[in-house]
Amino acid sequence: MGLSDSVFIVKENTVYPTELARGPWDPNAQHGGAPAGLFAQLIERAAEPQRVVRLTVELLRPVPLCPLTYHVTGAAGRSVGRWTASLSAGDREVARAYALTGRIDPEGVILPRADEGEPNDQLPFPENGPAFRIPGMPEQRSFYCTAMEARLVTGSVTEPGPAAVWFRLRHPLTNGDPLTPMGRAAASADFGNGISWVLPFDQYVYTNADLTVSLFRMPMGEWIGVDARTRIDLPGIGVTSTKLYDRQGLVGFAHQTLVVRRR
């Protein structure tokens, strides 16, 4: 771990997280968006020229800020591929991912005109919007405060309820690799439960145990819009449902399962 321009440094089958991967709950653990984006990058690199269109990340335990070994297995067929990836600290697996990849053929589908079918869902982009800070998050060099830029669209930093925020990675996710569309989407989608909070941070911890991102269109540009709603009903369990956008419109959806406990 150390100062770097990228969130991770990847060498052979080892990943070295930097301080830019740090999460808000434990100074020695990563933010969930960091390994989510990393899994997308690793799988997409293995599956080229196919793209990841569905990614499920299971956070088995806090992902530490220490060297991690990774493994990616799978195969790409003519149209789709199925992949599994894991991150381990020593001999202990800390996170795994399952992905579906698809062959992108821009000439293979005839899209309806803008006035046919359902209208394209849009999320306004605040050109000069206020910087967004989640209440209770420590201000330190980390994935949220340093690696990400965030602009609030709807909702409030001080009131519970649904919220929409645009996110942009300020730093490369991995050294030497351009950021992939799913890498950008997964890294941003993990913020859904934080921006649409319904219980106060100073009284409850509600971390996500997983994240599933499904894209029907590859997002374009640096920014990902995250429009999220959190519901908590069953004792100790919650769900966050999120719409994902680029500046042209809706690109997909994300879901998180939350584990809730009192501090």
mmCIF file of C-alpha atoms in Angstrom:
data_model
loop_
_atom_site.group_PDB
_atom_site.id
_atom_site.type_symbol
_atom_site.label_atom_id
_atom_site.label_comp_id
_atom_site.label_asym_id
_atom_site.label_seq_id
_atom_site.Cartn_x
_atom_site.Cartn_y
_atom_site.Cartn_z
ATOM 1 C CA MET A 1 0.000 0.000 0.000
ATOM 2 C CA GLY A 2 1.211 3.516 -0.681
ATOM 3 C CA LEU A 3 0.865 6.706 -2.682
ATOM 4 C CA SER A 4 0.055 6.057 -6.331
ATOM 5 C CA ASP A 5 -1.840 7.571 -9.220
ATOM 6 C CA SER A 6 -3.972 4.420 -9.585
ATOM 7 C CA VAL A 7 -6.346 2.665 -7.191
ATOM 8 C CA PHE A 8 -4.591 -0.683 -7.768
ATOM 9 C CA ILE A 9 -1.221 -1.803 -9.056
ATOM 10 C CA VAL A 10 -1.489 -5.145 -10.871
ATOM 11 C CA LYS A 11 1.618 -7.294 -11.357
ATOM 12 C CA GLU A 12 1.222 -10.795 -12.768
ATOM 13 C CA ASN A 13 -1.459 -12.438 -10.580
ATOM 14 C CA THR A 14 -1.046 -10.069 -7.610
ATOM 15 C CA VAL A 15 -2.997 -6.889 -6.916
ATOM 16 C CA TYR A 16 -1.520 -4.187 -4.708
ATOM 17 C CA PRO A 17 -4.220 -1.803 -3.425
ATOM 18 C CA THR A 18 -3.166 1.779 -2.748
ATOM 19 C CA GLU A 19 -4.665 4.255 -0.296
ATOM 20 C CA LEU A 20 -7.085 5.250 -3.059
ATOM 21 C CA ALA A 21 -8.929 1.937 -2.473
ATOM 22 C CA ARG A 22 -9.597 2.676 1.220
ATOM 23 C CA GLY A 23 -13.201 2.540 2.460
ATOM 24 C CA PRO A 24 -15.053 4.544 5.123
ATOM 25 C CA TRP A 25 -15.687 1.901 7.783
ATOM 26 C CA ASP A 26 -12.197 0.581 8.502
ATOM 27 C CA PRO A 27 -8.909 2.332 7.619
ATOM 28 C CA ASN A 28 -7.421 -1.069 6.741
ATOM 29 C CA ALA A 29 -10.265 -2.184 4.438
ATOM 30 C CA GLN A 30 -11.315 -1.240 0.933
ATOM 31 C CA HIS A 31 -14.422 0.543 -0.288
ATOM 32 C CA GLY A 32 -16.677 -1.956 -2.071
ATOM 33 C CA GLY A 33 -16.558 0.038 -5.300
ATOM 34 C CA ALA A 34 -12.819 -0.557 -5.614
ATOM 35 C CA PRO A 35 -12.867 -4.401 -5.882
ATOM 36 C CA ALA A 36 -16.125 -4.226 -7.890
ATOM 37 C CA GLY A 37 -14.474 -2.072 -10.523
ATOM 38 C CA LEU A 38 -11.316 -4.182 -10.344
ATOM 39 C CA PHE A 39 -13.225 -7.419 -11.013
ATOM 40 C CA ALA A 40 -14.840 -5.835 -14.069
ATOM 41 C CA GLN A 41 -11.452 -4.749 -15.398
ATOM 42 C CA LEU A 42 -9.789 -8.136 -14.819
ATOM 43 C CA ILE A 43 -12.621 -10.126 -16.375
ATOM 44 C CA GLU A 44 -13.043 -7.774 -19.310
ATOM 45 C CA ARG A 45 -9.328 -8.010 -20.051
ATOM 46 C CA ALA A 46 -9.528 -11.831 -20.022
ATOM 47 C CA ALA A 47 -12.713 -11.895 -22.127
ATOM 48 C CA GLU A 48 -11.669 -9.451 -24.873
ATOM 49 C CA PRO A 49 -13.143 -8.634 -27.334
ATOM 50 C CA GLN A 50 -16.340 -9.391 -25.422
ATOM 51 C CA ARG A 51 -17.623 -6.926 -22.811
ATOM 52 C CA VAL A 52 -19.010 -7.608 -19.334
ATOM 53 C CA VAL A 53 -22.781 -7.042 -19.458
ATOM 54 C CA ARG A 54 -23.686 -8.529 -16.069
ATOM 55 C CA LEU A 55 -21.420 -8.598 -13.012
ATOM 56 C CA THR A 56 -22.212 -9.959 -9.547
ATOM 57 C CA VAL A 57 -19.695 -9.273 -6.789
ATOM 58 C CA GLU A 58 -19.906 -11.059 -3.436
ATOM 59 C CA LEU A 59 -17.972 -9.382 -0.621
ATOM 60 C CA LEU A 60 -17.287 -12.378 1.613
ATOM 61 C CA ARG A 61 -15.514 -10.291 4.269
ATOM 62 C CA PRO A 62 -13.839 -6.874 4.458
ATOM 63 C CA VAL A 63 -11.359 -6.667 1.577
ATOM 64 C CA PRO A 64 -8.041 -5.660 3.201
ATOM 65 C CA LEU A 65 -5.540 -3.065 2.036
ATOM 66 C CA CYS A 66 -2.816 -5.643 1.491
ATOM 67 C CA PRO A 67 -1.426 -7.585 -1.496
ATOM 68 C CA LEU A 68 -4.133 -9.832 -2.953
ATOM 69 C CA THR A 69 -3.842 -12.708 -5.383
ATOM 70 C CA TYR A 70 -6.449 -12.927 -8.110
ATOM 71 C CA HIS A 71 -7.683 -15.695 -10.357
ATOM 72 C CA VAL A 72 -9.957 -15.415 -13.400
ATOM 73 C CA THR A 73 -11.428 -18.503 -15.067
ATOM 74 C CA GLY A 74 -13.991 -18.918 -17.799
ATOM 75 C CA ALA A 75 -14.493 -19.054 -21.517
ATOM 76 C CA ALA A 76 -16.130 -16.977 -24.211
ATOM 77 C CA GLY A 77 -18.429 -18.642 -26.698
ATOM 78 C CA ARG A 78 -19.541 -17.273 -30.025
ATOM 79 C CA SER A 79 -22.016 -14.838 -28.470
ATOM 80 C CA VAL A 80 -21.622 -15.006 -24.674
ATOM 81 C CA GLY A 81 -19.062 -15.988 -22.081
ATOM 82 C CA ARG A 82 -19.272 -16.984 -18.422
ATOM 83 C CA TRP A 83 -16.512 -16.088 -15.999
ATOM 84 C CA THR A 84 -15.581 -16.412 -12.328
ATOM 85 C CA ALA A 85 -12.965 -14.363 -10.500
ATOM 86 C CA SER A 86 -11.657 -14.277 -6.933
ATOM 87 C CA LEU A 87 -9.483 -12.155 -4.656
ATOM 88 C CA SER A 88 -7.599 -13.777 -1.795
ATOM 89 C CA ALA A 89 -5.495 -12.479 1.078
ATOM 90 C CA GLY A 90 -3.046 -15.284 1.696
ATOM 91 C CA ASP A 91 -5.072 -18.506 1.637
ATOM 92 C CA ARG A 92 -8.323 -16.737 2.571
ATOM 93 C CA GLU A 93 -10.773 -15.729 -0.168
ATOM 94 C CA VAL A 94 -12.189 -12.265 0.541
ATOM 95 C CA ALA A 95 -14.302 -11.544 -2.575
ATOM 96 C CA ARG A 96 -15.530 -13.292 -5.692
ATOM 97 C CA ALA A 97 -17.330 -12.299 -8.849
ATOM 98 C CA TYR A 98 -19.464 -13.922 -11.521
ATOM 99 C CA ALA A 99 -19.784 -12.314 -14.930
ATOM 100 C CA LEU A 100 -21.635 -12.732 -18.175
ATOM 101 C CA THR A 101 -19.854 -11.297 -21.201
ATOM 102 C CA GLY A 102 -21.306 -10.602 -24.614
ATOM 103 C CA ARG A 103 -20.128 -9.898 -28.114
ATOM 104 C CA ILE A 104 -20.792 -6.250 -28.934
ATOM 105 C CA ASP A 105 -22.083 -5.867 -32.493
ATOM 106 C CA PRO A 106 -23.284 -2.305 -33.174
ATOM 107 C CA GLU A 107 -24.674 -3.384 -36.570
ATOM 108 C CA GLY A 108 -26.504 -6.417 -35.259
ATOM 109 C CA VAL A 109 -29.570 -4.656 -33.802
ATOM 110 C CA ILE A 110 -31.834 -2.059 -35.390
ATOM 111 C CA LEU A 111 -32.791 0.406 -32.673
ATOM 112 C CA PRO A 112 -36.213 2.123 -32.752
ATOM 113 C CA ARG A 113 -36.454 5.815 -33.475
ATOM 114 C CA ALA A 114 -36.549 8.154 -30.495
ATOM 115 C CA ASP A 115 -40.325 8.584 -30.918
ATOM 116 C CA GLU A 116 -41.019 4.822 -30.892
ATOM 117 C CA GLY A 117 -41.396 2.581 -27.862
ATOM 118 C CA GLU A 118 -40.425 3.772 -24.395
ATOM 119 C CA PRO A 119 -38.792 7.198 -24.063
ATOM 120 C CA ASN A 120 -35.125 7.228 -23.108
ATOM 121 C CA ASP A 121 -34.879 7.754 -19.356
ATOM 122 C CA GLN A 122 -32.613 10.720 -18.573
ATOM 123 C CA LEU A 123 -30.847 12.020 -15.470
ATOM 124 C CA PRO A 124 -29.985 15.734 -15.496
ATOM 125 C CA PHE A 125 -26.275 16.480 -15.355
ATOM 126 C CA PRO A 126 -25.288 19.429 -13.129
ATOM 127 C CA GLU A 127 -22.545 21.230 -15.045
ATOM 128 C CA ASN A 128 -21.715 23.237 -11.924
ATOM 129 C CA GLY A 129 -23.374 21.032 -9.354
ATOM 130 C CA PRO A 130 -22.325 20.967 -5.701
ATOM 131 C CA ALA A 131 -19.750 18.447 -4.538
ATOM 132 C CA PHE A 132 -21.472 15.594 -2.692
ATOM 133 C CA ARG A 133 -20.338 14.321 0.687
ATOM 134 C CA ILE A 134 -22.080 11.490 2.543
ATOM 135 C CA PRO A 135 -22.667 12.374 6.223
ATOM 136 C CA GLY A 136 -20.337 10.609 8.619
ATOM 137 C CA MET A 137 -17.739 9.641 6.001
ATOM 138 C CA PRO A 138 -14.204 10.454 7.214
ATOM 139 C CA GLU A 139 -12.324 13.023 5.151
ATOM 140 C CA GLN A 140 -9.130 11.162 4.251
ATOM 141 C CA ARG A 141 -7.246 9.910 1.225
ATOM 142 C CA SER A 142 -9.600 7.177 0.081
ATOM 143 C CA PHE A 143 -11.720 5.794 -2.740
ATOM 144 C CA TYR A 144 -14.666 8.064 -1.921
ATOM 145 C CA CYS A 145 -12.897 11.313 -1.044
ATOM 146 C CA THR A 146 -9.916 11.182 -3.398
ATOM 147 C CA ALA A 147 -10.401 8.688 -6.229
ATOM 148 C CA MET A 148 -13.995 9.776 -6.958
ATOM 149 C CA GLU A 149 -15.597 13.081 -7.882
ATOM 150 C CA ALA A 150 -19.306 13.284 -7.011
ATOM 151 C CA ARG A 151 -22.045 15.814 -7.912
ATOM 152 C CA LEU A 152 -25.481 15.783 -6.291
ATOM 153 C CA VAL A 153 -28.582 15.872 -8.531
ATOM 154 C CA THR A 154 -31.530 15.045 -6.266
ATOM 155 C CA GLY A 155 -31.869 14.117 -2.621
ATOM 156 C CA SER A 156 -30.036 15.551 0.351
ATOM 157 C CA VAL A 157 -26.811 15.004 2.239
ATOM 158 C CA THR A 158 -28.622 15.649 5.513
ATOM 159 C CA GLU A 159 -32.019 13.957 4.990
ATOM 160 C CA PRO A 160 -32.747 10.238 4.451
ATOM 161 C CA GLY A 161 -34.379 8.981 1.272
ATOM 162 C CA PRO A 162 -33.714 8.377 -2.429
ATOM 163 C CA ALA A 163 -30.897 10.317 -4.069
ATOM 164 C CA ALA A 164 -29.187 10.704 -7.420
ATOM 165 C CA VAL A 165 -25.487 11.539 -7.787
ATOM 166 C CA TRP A 166 -23.095 11.642 -10.745
ATOM 167 C CA PHE A 167 -19.704 9.973 -10.163
ATOM 168 C CA ARG A 168 -16.414 10.194 -12.045
ATOM 169 C CA LEU A 169 -13.161 8.415 -11.280
ATOM 170 C CA ARG A 170 -10.365 10.956 -10.984
ATOM 171 C CA HIS A 171 -7.664 8.272 -11.026
ATOM 172 C CA PRO A 172 -7.028 5.143 -13.097
ATOM 173 C CA LEU A 173 -8.465 2.017 -11.541
ATOM 174 C CA THR A 174 -5.452 -0.103 -12.475
ATOM 175 C CA ASN A 175 -1.990 0.840 -13.656
ATOM 176 C CA GLY A 176 -1.488 0.749 -17.405
ATOM 177 C CA ASP A 177 -5.078 -0.197 -18.353
ATOM 178 C CA PRO A 178 -7.767 2.167 -19.659
ATOM 179 C CA LEU A 179 -10.963 2.150 -17.636
ATOM 180 C CA THR A 180 -13.594 -0.160 -19.154
ATOM 181 C CA PRO A 181 -17.319 0.731 -19.335
ATOM 182 C CA MET A 182 -18.321 -1.921 -16.785
ATOM 183 C CA GLY A 183 -15.376 -1.004 -14.577
ATOM 184 C CA ARG A 184 -16.649 2.567 -14.463
ATOM 185 C CA ALA A 185 -20.258 1.471 -13.844
ATOM 186 C CA ALA A 186 -19.439 -1.076 -11.111
ATOM 187 C CA ALA A 187 -17.143 1.287 -9.216
ATOM 188 C CA SER A 188 -19.902 3.928 -9.155
ATOM 189 C CA ALA A 189 -22.878 1.612 -8.542
ATOM 190 C CA ASP A 190 -21.501 0.494 -5.176
ATOM 191 C CA PHE A 191 -22.283 3.973 -3.801
ATOM 192 C CA GLY A 192 -26.049 3.384 -4.139
ATOM 193 C CA ASN A 193 -26.673 2.381 -0.525
ATOM 194 C CA GLY A 194 -24.553 5.252 0.782
ATOM 195 C CA ILE A 195 -26.279 8.057 -1.113
ATOM 196 C CA SER A 196 -29.834 6.754 -0.483
ATOM 197 C CA TRP A 197 -29.396 6.152 3.230
ATOM 198 C CA VAL A 198 -32.470 5.654 5.434
ATOM 199 C CA LEU A 199 -30.828 5.123 8.836
ATOM 200 C CA PRO A 200 -28.350 7.517 10.500
ATOM 201 C CA PHE A 201 -24.671 6.602 10.083
ATOM 202 C CA ASP A 202 -23.870 7.448 13.690
ATOM 203 C CA GLN A 203 -26.337 4.803 14.947
ATOM 204 C CA TYR A 204 -26.272 2.066 12.288
ATOM 205 C CA VAL A 205 -23.903 0.291 9.947
ATOM 206 C CA TYR A 206 -25.488 -0.976 6.723
ATOM 207 C CA THR A 207 -22.849 -2.397 4.446
ATOM 208 C CA ASN A 208 -23.613 -4.244 1.225
ATOM 209 C CA ALA A 209 -22.746 -7.930 1.074
ATOM 210 C CA ASP A 210 -23.026 -8.021 -2.709
ATOM 211 C CA LEU A 211 -23.501 -5.931 -5.834
ATOM 212 C CA THR A 212 -25.075 -6.922 -9.150
ATOM 213 C CA VAL A 213 -24.766 -4.630 -12.166
ATOM 214 C CA SER A 214 -26.568 -5.320 -15.465
ATOM 215 C CA LEU A 215 -26.031 -3.140 -18.525
ATOM 216 C CA PHE A 216 -28.145 -3.102 -21.681
ATOM 217 C CA ARG A 217 -25.909 -0.424 -23.217
ATOM 218 C CA MET A 218 -22.222 0.310 -22.702
ATOM 219 C CA PRO A 219 -21.914 3.677 -20.918
ATOM 220 C CA MET A 220 -20.048 6.412 -22.755
ATOM 221 C CA GLY A 221 -17.927 9.156 -21.230
ATOM 222 C CA GLU A 222 -16.346 9.611 -17.820
ATOM 223 C CA TRP A 223 -19.484 10.144 -15.728
ATOM 224 C CA ILE A 224 -21.910 7.556 -14.321
ATOM 225 C CA GLY A 225 -25.215 8.711 -12.866
ATOM 226 C CA VAL A 226 -26.442 6.715 -9.857
ATOM 227 C CA ASP A 227 -30.142 7.103 -8.951
ATOM 228 C CA ALA A 228 -30.719 4.952 -5.868
ATOM 229 C CA ARG A 229 -33.444 3.984 -3.415
ATOM 230 C CA THR A 230 -32.843 1.956 -0.237
ATOM 231 C CA ARG A 231 -35.485 -0.110 1.527
ATOM 232 C CA ILE A 232 -34.952 -1.696 4.941
ATOM 233 C CA ASP A 233 -37.762 -3.755 6.447
ATOM 234 C CA LEU A 234 -36.760 -7.231 7.595
ATOM 235 C CA PRO A 235 -34.705 -7.123 10.816
ATOM 236 C CA GLY A 236 -31.098 -6.668 9.789
ATOM 237 C CA ILE A 237 -31.722 -6.856 6.011
ATOM 238 C CA GLY A 238 -32.143 -4.215 3.313
ATOM 239 C CA VAL A 239 -32.003 -3.773 -0.457
ATOM 240 C CA THR A 240 -30.812 -0.882 -2.590
ATOM 241 C CA SER A 241 -32.114 -0.619 -6.156
ATOM 242 C CA THR A 242 -30.316 1.709 -8.562
ATOM 243 C CA LYS A 243 -30.705 3.076 -12.072
ATOM 244 C CA LEU A 244 -27.431 3.765 -13.887
ATOM 245 C CA TYR A 245 -26.939 6.498 -16.485
ATOM 246 C CA ASP A 246 -24.454 8.093 -18.796
ATOM 247 C CA ARG A 247 -25.044 11.579 -20.139
ATOM 248 C CA GLN A 248 -27.076 10.163 -23.057
ATOM 249 C CA GLY A 249 -29.557 8.293 -20.833
ATOM 250 C CA LEU A 250 -30.265 5.083 -18.954
ATOM 251 C CA VAL A 251 -27.674 2.299 -19.402
ATOM 252 C CA GLY A 252 -28.615 -0.326 -16.804
ATOM 253 C CA PHE A 253 -29.461 -1.270 -13.245
ATOM 254 C CA ALA A 254 -27.795 -2.338 -10.000
ATOM 255 C CA HIS A 255 -28.920 -4.073 -6.804
ATOM 256 C CA GLN A 256 -27.264 -4.445 -3.408
ATOM 257 C CA THR A 257 -28.177 -6.643 -0.439
ATOM 258 C CA LEU A 258 -27.560 -4.809 2.826
ATOM 259 C CA VAL A 259 -26.582 -6.199 6.212
ATOM 260 C CA VAL A 260 -27.801 -3.816 8.907
ATOM 261 C CA ARG A 261 -26.712 -3.608 12.534
ATOM 262 C CA ARG A 262 -26.567 -1.101 15.343
ATOM 263 C CA ARG A 263 -23.201 0.388 16.171
#
